Amino acid sequence: MVTKLIALAFIAIVLGRVLLGARLRELSAWFHRFIDVTLVVLAVVYGTWLVRLLLSR
């Protein structure tokens, strides 16, 4: 359940970034940096979960 939520959040942020790419340029650099940090954190969390899943088999 938690992994599905993480995956959905990750996909939603990536899609949102792609769809809002043109508008993000108009927003402040702080928000841009916040999105980048959020993507990195989610990628690390999802990556470590995936590695644990693969190593546990």
Short mmCIF file of C-alpha atoms in Angstrom, two decimals:
data_model
loop_
_atom_site.label_atom_id
_atom_site.label_comp_id
_atom_site.label_asym_id
_atom_site.label_seq_id
_atom_site.Cartn_x
_atom_site.Cartn_y
_atom_site.Cartn_z
CA MET A 1 0.00 0.00 0.00
CA VAL A 2 2.72 2.47 0.99
CA THR A 3 4.83 1.52 -2.03
CA LYS A 4 1.88 2.14 -4.34
CA LEU A 5 1.40 5.61 -2.80
CA ILE A 6 5.10 6.39 -3.22
CA ALA A 7 5.00 5.24 -6.84
CA LEU A 8 1.86 7.27 -7.55
CA ALA A 9 3.35 10.37 -5.93
CA PHE A 10 6.54 9.98 -7.95
CA ILE A 11 4.62 9.57 -11.22
CA ALA A 12 2.36 12.52 -10.37
CA ILE A 13 5.32 14.80 -9.68
CA VAL A 14 7.12 13.76 -12.87
CA LEU A 15 3.97 14.24 -14.97
CA GLY A 16 3.24 17.55 -13.26
CA ARG A 17 6.74 18.75 -13.97
CA VAL A 18 6.49 17.77 -17.63
CA LEU A 19 3.04 19.30 -18.09
CA LEU A 20 3.88 22.49 -16.18
CA GLY A 21 7.40 22.80 -17.61
CA ALA A 22 6.63 25.99 -19.50
CA ARG A 23 4.92 27.59 -16.50
CA LEU A 24 7.61 26.54 -14.02
CA ARG A 25 10.04 28.88 -15.79
CA GLU A 26 7.81 31.76 -14.76
CA LEU A 27 7.77 30.74 -11.10
CA SER A 28 10.42 31.55 -8.55
CA ALA A 29 13.74 29.73 -8.42
CA TRP A 30 12.87 28.56 -4.90
CA PHE A 31 9.89 26.56 -6.13
CA HIS A 32 11.98 25.16 -8.98
CA ARG A 33 14.62 24.04 -6.48
CA PHE A 34 11.92 22.58 -4.18
CA ILE A 35 10.61 20.41 -7.04
CA ASP A 36 14.16 19.24 -7.84
CA VAL A 37 14.85 18.32 -4.20
CA THR A 38 11.50 16.52 -3.93
CA LEU A 39 12.26 14.49 -7.06
CA VAL A 40 15.72 13.56 -5.75
CA VAL A 41 14.34 12.52 -2.34
CA LEU A 42 11.59 10.42 -3.91
CA ALA A 43 14.07 8.82 -6.31
CA VAL A 44 16.40 7.90 -3.42
CA VAL A 45 13.54 6.51 -1.29
CA TYR A 46 12.09 4.55 -4.20
CA GLY A 47 15.54 3.34 -5.27
CA THR A 48 16.48 2.09 -1.82
CA TRP A 49 13.11 0.33 -1.53
CA LEU A 50 13.67 -1.32 -4.92
CA VAL A 51 17.19 -2.45 -3.95
CA ARG A 52 15.90 -3.91 -0.67
CA LEU A 53 13.14 -5.71 -2.54
CA LEU A 54 15.60 -7.19 -5.04
CA LEU A 55 18.11 -8.20 -2.36
CA SER A 56 15.47 -9.85 -0.19
CA ARG A 57 14.63 -12.39 -2.91
#
